[in-house]
CSV table of C-alpha atoms and ligand atoms in Angstrom, one decimal:
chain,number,residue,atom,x,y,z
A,236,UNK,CA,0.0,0.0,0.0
A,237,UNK,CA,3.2,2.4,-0.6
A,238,UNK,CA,2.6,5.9,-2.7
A,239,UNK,CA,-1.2,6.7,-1.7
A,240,UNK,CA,0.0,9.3,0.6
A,241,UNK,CA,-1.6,13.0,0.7
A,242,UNK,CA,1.4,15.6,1.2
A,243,UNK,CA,0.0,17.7,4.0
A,244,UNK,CA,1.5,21.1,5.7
A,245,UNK,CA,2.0,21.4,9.5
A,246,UNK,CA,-1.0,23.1,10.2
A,247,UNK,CA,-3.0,20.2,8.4
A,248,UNK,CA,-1.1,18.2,10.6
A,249,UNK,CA,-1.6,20.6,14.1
A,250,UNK,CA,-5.3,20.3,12.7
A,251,UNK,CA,-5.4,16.4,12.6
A,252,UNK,CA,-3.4,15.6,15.8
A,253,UNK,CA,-6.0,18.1,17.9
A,254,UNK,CA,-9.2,16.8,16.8
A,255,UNK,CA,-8.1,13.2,16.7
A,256,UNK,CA,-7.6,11.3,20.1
A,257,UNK,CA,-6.3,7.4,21.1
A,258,UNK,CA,-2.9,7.9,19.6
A,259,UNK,CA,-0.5,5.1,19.1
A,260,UNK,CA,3.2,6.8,17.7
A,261,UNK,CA,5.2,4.1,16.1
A,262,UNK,CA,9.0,4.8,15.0
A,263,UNK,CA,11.4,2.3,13.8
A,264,UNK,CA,13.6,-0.3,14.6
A,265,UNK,CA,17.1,0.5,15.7
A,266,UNK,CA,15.3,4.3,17.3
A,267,UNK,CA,17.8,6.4,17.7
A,268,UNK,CA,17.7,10.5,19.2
A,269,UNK,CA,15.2,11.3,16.9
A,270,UNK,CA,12.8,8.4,17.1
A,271,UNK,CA,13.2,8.5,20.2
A,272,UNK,CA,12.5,12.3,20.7
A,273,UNK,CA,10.3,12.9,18.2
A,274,UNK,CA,7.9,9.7,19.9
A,275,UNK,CA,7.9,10.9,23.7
A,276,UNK,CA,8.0,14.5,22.2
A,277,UNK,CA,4.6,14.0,20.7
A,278,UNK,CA,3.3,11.6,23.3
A,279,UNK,CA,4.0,14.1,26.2
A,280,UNK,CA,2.6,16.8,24.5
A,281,UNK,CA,-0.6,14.8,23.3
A,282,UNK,CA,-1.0,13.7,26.9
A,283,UNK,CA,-0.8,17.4,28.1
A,284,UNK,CA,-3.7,18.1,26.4
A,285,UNK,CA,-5.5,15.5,27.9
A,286,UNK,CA,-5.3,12.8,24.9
A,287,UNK,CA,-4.3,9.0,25.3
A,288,UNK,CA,-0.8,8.3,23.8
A,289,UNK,CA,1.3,5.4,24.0
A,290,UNK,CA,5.1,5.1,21.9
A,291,UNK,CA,5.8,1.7,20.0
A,292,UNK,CA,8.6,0.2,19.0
A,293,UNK,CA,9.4,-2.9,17.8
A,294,UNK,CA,12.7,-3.2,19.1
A,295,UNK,CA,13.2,-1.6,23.2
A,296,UNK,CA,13.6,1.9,23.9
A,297,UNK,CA,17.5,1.9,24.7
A,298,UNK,CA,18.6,2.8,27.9
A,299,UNK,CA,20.6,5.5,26.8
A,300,UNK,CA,17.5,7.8,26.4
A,301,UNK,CA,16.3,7.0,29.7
A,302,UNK,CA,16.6,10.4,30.6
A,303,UNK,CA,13.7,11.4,28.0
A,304,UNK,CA,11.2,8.9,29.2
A,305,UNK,CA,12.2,7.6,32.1
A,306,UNK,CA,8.6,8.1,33.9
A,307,UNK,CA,7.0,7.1,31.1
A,308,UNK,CA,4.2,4.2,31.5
A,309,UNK,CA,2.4,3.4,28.5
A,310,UNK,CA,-1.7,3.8,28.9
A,311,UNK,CA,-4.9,1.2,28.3
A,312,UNK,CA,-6.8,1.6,25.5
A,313,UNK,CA,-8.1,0.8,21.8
A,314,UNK,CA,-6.1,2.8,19.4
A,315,UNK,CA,-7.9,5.2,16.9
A,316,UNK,CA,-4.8,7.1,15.5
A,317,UNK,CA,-1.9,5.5,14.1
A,318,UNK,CA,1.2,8.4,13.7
A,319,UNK,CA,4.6,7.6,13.0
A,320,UNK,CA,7.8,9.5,13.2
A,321,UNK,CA,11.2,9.6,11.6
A,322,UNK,CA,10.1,6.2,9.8
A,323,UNK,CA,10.9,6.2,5.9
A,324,UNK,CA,9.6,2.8,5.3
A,325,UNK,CA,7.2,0.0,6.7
A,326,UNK,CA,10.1,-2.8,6.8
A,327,UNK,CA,11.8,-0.4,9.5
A,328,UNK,CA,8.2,-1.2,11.5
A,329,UNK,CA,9.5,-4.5,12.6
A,330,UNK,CA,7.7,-7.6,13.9
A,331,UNK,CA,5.5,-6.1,16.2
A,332,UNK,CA,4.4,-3.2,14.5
A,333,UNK,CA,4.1,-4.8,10.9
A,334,UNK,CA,0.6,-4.9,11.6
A,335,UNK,CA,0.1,-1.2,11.4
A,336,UNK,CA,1.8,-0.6,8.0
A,337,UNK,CA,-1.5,-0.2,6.4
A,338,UNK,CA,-3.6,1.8,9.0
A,339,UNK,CA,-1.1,4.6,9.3
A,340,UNK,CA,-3.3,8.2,9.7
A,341,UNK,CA,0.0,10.8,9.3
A,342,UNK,CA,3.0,9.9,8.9
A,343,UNK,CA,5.8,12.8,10.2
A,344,UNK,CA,8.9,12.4,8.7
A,345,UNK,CA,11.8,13.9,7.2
A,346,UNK,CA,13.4,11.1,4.6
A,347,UNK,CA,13.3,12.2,1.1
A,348,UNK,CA,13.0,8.5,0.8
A,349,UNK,CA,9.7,8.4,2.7
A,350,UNK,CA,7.4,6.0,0.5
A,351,UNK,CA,4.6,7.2,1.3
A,352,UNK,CA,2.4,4.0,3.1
A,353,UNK,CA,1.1,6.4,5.6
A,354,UNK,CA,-2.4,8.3,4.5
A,355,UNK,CA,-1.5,11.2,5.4
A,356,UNK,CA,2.5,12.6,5.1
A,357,UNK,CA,3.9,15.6,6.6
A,358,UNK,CA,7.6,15.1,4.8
A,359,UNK,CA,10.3,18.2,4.9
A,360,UNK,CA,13.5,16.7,3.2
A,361,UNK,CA,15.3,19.7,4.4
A,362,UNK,CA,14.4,19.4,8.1
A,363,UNK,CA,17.5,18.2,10.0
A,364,UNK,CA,15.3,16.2,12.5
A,365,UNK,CA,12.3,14.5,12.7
A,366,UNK,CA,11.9,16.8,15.8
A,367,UNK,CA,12.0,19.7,14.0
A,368,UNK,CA,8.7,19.4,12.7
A,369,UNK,CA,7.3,17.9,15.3
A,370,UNK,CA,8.1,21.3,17.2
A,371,UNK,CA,6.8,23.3,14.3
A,372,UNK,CA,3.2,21.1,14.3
A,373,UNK,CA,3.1,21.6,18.5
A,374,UNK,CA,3.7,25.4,18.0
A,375,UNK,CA,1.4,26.2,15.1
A,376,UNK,CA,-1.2,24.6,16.8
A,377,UNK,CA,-0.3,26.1,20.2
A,378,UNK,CA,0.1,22.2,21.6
A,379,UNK,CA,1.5,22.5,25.1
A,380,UNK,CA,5.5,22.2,25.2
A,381,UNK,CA,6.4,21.9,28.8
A,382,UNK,CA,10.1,21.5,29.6
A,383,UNK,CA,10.5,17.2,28.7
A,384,UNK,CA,8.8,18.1,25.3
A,385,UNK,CA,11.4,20.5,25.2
A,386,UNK,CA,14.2,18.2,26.2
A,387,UNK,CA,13.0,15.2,23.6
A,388,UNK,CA,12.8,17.7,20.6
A,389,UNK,CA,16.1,19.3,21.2
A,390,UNK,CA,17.8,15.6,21.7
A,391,UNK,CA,16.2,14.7,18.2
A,392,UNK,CA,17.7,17.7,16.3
A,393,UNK,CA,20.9,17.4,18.5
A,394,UNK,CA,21.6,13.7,17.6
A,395,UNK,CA,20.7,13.9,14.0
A,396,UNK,CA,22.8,16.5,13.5
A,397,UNK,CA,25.9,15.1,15.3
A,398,UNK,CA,25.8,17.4,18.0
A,399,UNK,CA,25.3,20.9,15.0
A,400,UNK,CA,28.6,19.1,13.3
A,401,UNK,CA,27.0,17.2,10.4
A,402,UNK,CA,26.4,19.2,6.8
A,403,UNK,CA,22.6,18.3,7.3
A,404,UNK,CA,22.5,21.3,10.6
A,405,UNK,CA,20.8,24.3,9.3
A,406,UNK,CA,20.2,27.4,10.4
A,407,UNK,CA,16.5,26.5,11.4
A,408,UNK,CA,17.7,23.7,13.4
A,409,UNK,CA,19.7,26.0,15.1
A,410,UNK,CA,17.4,28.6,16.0
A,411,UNK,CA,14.6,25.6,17.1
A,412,UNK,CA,16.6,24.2,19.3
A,413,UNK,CA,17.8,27.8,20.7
A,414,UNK,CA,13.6,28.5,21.3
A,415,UNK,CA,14.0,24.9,22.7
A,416,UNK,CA,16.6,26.2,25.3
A,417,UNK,CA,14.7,28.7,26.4
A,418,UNK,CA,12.7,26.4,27.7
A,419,UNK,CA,14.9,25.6,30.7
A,420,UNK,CA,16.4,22.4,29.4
A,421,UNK,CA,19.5,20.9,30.6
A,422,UNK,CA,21.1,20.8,27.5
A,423,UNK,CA,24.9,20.4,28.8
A,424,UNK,CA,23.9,17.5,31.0
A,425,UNK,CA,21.7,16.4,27.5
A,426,UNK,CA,24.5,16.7,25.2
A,427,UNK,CA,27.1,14.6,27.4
A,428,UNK,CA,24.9,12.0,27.9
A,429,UNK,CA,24.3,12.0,23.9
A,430,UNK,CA,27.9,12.8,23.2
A,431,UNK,CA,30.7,12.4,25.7
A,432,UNK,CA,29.8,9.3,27.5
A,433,UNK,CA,29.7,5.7,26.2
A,434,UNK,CA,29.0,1.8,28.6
A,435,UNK,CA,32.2,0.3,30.0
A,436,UNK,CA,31.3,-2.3,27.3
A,437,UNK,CA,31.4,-0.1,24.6
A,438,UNK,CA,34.8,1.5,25.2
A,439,UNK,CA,36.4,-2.1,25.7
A,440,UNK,CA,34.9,-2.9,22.2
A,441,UNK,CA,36.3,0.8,20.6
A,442,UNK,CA,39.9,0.0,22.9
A,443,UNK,CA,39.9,-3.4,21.1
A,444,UNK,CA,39.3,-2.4,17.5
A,445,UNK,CA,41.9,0.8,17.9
A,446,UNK,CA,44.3,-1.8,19.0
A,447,UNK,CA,43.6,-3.9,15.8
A,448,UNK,CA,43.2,-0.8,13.7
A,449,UNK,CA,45.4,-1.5,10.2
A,450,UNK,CA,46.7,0.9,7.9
A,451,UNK,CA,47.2,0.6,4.2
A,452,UNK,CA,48.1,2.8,1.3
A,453,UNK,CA,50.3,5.5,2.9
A,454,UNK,CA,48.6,5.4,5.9
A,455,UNK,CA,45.8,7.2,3.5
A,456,UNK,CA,43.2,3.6,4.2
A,457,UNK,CA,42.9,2.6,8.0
A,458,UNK,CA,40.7,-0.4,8.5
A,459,UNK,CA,39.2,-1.8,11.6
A,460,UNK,CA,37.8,-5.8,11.6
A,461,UNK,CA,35.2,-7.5,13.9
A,462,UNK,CA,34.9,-11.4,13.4
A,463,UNK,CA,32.0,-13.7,15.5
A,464,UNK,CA,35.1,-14.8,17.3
A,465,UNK,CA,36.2,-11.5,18.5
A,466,UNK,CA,32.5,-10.7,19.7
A,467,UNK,CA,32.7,-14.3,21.6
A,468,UNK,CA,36.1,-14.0,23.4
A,469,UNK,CA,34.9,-10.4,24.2
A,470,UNK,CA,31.7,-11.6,26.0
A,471,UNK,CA,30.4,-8.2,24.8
A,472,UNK,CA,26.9,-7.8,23.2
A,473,UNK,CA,26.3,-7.7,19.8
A,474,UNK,CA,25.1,-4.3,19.6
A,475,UNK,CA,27.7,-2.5,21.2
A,476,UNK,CA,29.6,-3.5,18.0
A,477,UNK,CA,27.1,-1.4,16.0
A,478,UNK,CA,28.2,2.7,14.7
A,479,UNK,CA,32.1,1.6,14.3
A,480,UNK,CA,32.6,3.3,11.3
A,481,UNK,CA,33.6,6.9,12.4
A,482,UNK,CA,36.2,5.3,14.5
A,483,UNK,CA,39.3,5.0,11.6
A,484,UNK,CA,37.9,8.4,10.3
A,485,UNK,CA,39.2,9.7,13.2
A,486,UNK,CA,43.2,9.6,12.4
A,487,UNK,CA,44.2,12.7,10.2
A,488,UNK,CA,45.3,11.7,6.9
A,489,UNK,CA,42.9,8.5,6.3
A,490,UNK,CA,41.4,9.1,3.4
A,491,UNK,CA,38.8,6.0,3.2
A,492,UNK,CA,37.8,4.0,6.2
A,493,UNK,CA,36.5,0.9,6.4
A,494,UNK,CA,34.7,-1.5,8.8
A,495,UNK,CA,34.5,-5.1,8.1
A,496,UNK,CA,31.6,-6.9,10.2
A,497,UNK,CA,31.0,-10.9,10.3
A,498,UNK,CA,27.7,-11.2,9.8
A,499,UNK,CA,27.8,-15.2,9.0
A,500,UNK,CA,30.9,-17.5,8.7
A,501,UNK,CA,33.2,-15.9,5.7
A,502,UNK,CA,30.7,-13.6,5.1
A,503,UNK,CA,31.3,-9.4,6.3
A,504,UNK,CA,29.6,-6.3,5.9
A,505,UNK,CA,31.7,-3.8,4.8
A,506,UNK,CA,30.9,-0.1,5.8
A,507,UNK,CA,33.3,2.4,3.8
A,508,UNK,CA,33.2,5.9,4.4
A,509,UNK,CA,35.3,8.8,2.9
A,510,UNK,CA,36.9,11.8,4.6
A,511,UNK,CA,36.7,14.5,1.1
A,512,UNK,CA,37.1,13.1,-2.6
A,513,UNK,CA,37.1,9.5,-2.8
A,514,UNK,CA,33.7,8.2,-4.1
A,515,UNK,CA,33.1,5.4,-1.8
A,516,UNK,CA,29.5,4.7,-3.1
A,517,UNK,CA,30.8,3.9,-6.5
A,518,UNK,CA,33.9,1.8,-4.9
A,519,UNK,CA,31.3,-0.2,-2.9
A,520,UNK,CA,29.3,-0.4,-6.6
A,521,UNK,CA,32.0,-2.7,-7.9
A,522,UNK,CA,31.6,-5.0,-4.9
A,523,UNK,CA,28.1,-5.2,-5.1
A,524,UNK,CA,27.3,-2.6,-3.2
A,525,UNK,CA,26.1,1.2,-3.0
A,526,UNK,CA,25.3,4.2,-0.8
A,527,UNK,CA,26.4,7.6,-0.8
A,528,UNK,CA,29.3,9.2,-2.0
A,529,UNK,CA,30.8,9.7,0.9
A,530,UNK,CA,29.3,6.4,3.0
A,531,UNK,CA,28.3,3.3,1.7
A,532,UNK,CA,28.5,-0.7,2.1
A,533,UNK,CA,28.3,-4.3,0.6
A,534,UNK,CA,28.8,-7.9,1.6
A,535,UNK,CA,31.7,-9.6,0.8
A,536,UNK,CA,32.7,-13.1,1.2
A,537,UNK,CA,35.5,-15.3,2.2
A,538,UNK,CA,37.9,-15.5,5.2
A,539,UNK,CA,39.2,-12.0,7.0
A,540,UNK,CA,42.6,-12.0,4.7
A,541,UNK,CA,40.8,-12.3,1.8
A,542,UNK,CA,38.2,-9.6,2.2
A,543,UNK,CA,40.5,-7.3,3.1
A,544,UNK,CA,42.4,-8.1,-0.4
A,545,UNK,CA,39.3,-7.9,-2.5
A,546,UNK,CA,38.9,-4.7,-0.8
A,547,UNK,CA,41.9,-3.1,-1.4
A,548,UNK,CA,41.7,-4.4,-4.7
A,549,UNK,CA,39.0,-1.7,-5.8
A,550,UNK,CA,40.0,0.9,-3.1
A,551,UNK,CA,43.5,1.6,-4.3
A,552,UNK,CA,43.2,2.1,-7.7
A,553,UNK,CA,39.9,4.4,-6.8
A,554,UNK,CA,42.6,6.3,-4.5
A,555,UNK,CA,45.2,6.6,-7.4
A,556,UNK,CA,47.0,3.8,-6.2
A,557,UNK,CA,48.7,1.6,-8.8
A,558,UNK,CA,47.0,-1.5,-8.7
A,559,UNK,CA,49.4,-3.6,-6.6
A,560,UNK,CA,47.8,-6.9,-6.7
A,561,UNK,CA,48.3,-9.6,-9.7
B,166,MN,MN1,15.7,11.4,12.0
């Protein structure tokens, strides 16, 4: 049931949200700042006004965003309102919210990729955040934002825009989530907890892979591998070793980094990402893969030795580098 939606502006969708009432808010699997923020944002404000609102996920709401609904207990009753947020597609619904994909009222999203199941779409492809217009619907139709709203809209903008670093932060998202300050928000303590801090587990895993961090190519290449074995001896959860890829990006001078993941035996998801010039979509192309210029992935099989040499295979001569295999 993809492409029957009705573009709608934010006042359609102030309209909608404050004459409609028994809200469930879906957004997707993996949620991150803004699914996160943009949910409670919108649940806490629908509650303010005296409306039933519950958030679902199909994965749990990780404990990282505690601090944004932490008090939060979800409510009894028969859903009439289906609203998603920051969700481009239904197969990031998941298992337990696959049953909504064709019952969604308004979807509120910001994905250029948005494919339009929902009936209703409320898309800005320039909004940094999911949040963002979620801010914009609550203000237009004077929707109570009390200080949490605040909090969850500014960690929405602040996480999708990697902390106002990312090419994606524009001016509006800076002067939204300056209104949001105003608010009285804790934004420092906020921004820490998004930013600065990470589990015990998670810096063992980041100590582990700088250690076995490799450079190629004039140092221009670092990559960093995880195989099932190194997750085992670590006795570390699987999703700690998620969001890797910045990590060789991080020494000046590497051009291209890559993270190599074992998914199955002898076979690895490869993320690549690039610093400036080198197109890593089109290297990842040639593998099978795709993306975006400057991130992108595929699958490659075989042992660790010999993705790495299929790898540098395409990536030197894409860097300039004389082909020094065969
Ligand atoms: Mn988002």
């Amino acid at each position: 049931m993809n492409g029957k939606a009705q573009n709608i502006s934010i006042a359609d969708a102030a309209g909608f949200l404050k004459t409609n009432d028994n809200f469930y808010i879906l957004t997707h699997l993996s949620p991150d700042g803004d699914a996160m923020g943009s949910g409670f944002g919108l649940c806490f404000a629908l509650r303010a006004m005296g409306k039933k609102a519950n958030v679902l996920c199909s994965d749990p709401f990780p404990k990282r965003y505690s601090f944004l609904y932490g008090d939060y207990v979800p409510m009894k009753f028969t859903p009439q309102t289906i609203v998603t947020v920051d969700l481009a597609d239904t197969t990031l619904f998941g298992r337990e919210l696959q049953v909504y994909g064709d019952y969604v009222d308004i979807a509120i999203d910001h994905h250029i990729s948005n494919t339009k199941y929902a009936a209703r779409l409320l898309l800005d492809g320039n909004a940094t955040a999911a949040c963002e217009l979620i801010y914009q619907v609550l203000k237009e139709g004077n929707m109570p934002i009390d200080k949490q709203v605040a909090a969850c809209l500014y960690t929405g903008i602040a996480t999708d825009s990697g902390c106002f670093k990312f090419e994606n932060t524009t001016p509006k998202a800076h002067m939204i989530a300056a209104e949001l300050m105003g608010y009285g928000i804790p934004f420092a303590k906020i921004n820490r907890q998004l930013f600065d801090i990470k589990s015990k587990a998670r810096f063992m895993v980041e100590q582990y892979v700088i250690n076995n961090l490799e450079t190629y190519l004039d140092d221009k290449c670092a990559m960093i591998a995880v195989t099932a074995e190194t997750v085992k001896e670590t006795g570390l959860a699987q999703e700690e070793f998620e969001g890797l890829a910045s990590i060789p990006m991080q020494i000046e001078g590497v051009e291209v980094g890559v993270t190599i993941k074992e998914k199955e035996p002898n076979k690895f998801k490869v993320s690549m990402r690039s610093a400036e010039s080198v197109n890593v979509s089109d290297i990842c192309a040639k593998l099978g893969g795709g993306g975006h210029m400057r991130a992108a992935g595929c699958t490659v099989e075989g042992d660790l030795s010999q993705v790495k040499l299929k790898l540098l295979s395409v990536i030197a001569p894409a860097m300039g580098f004389d082909l020094w295999l065969s």
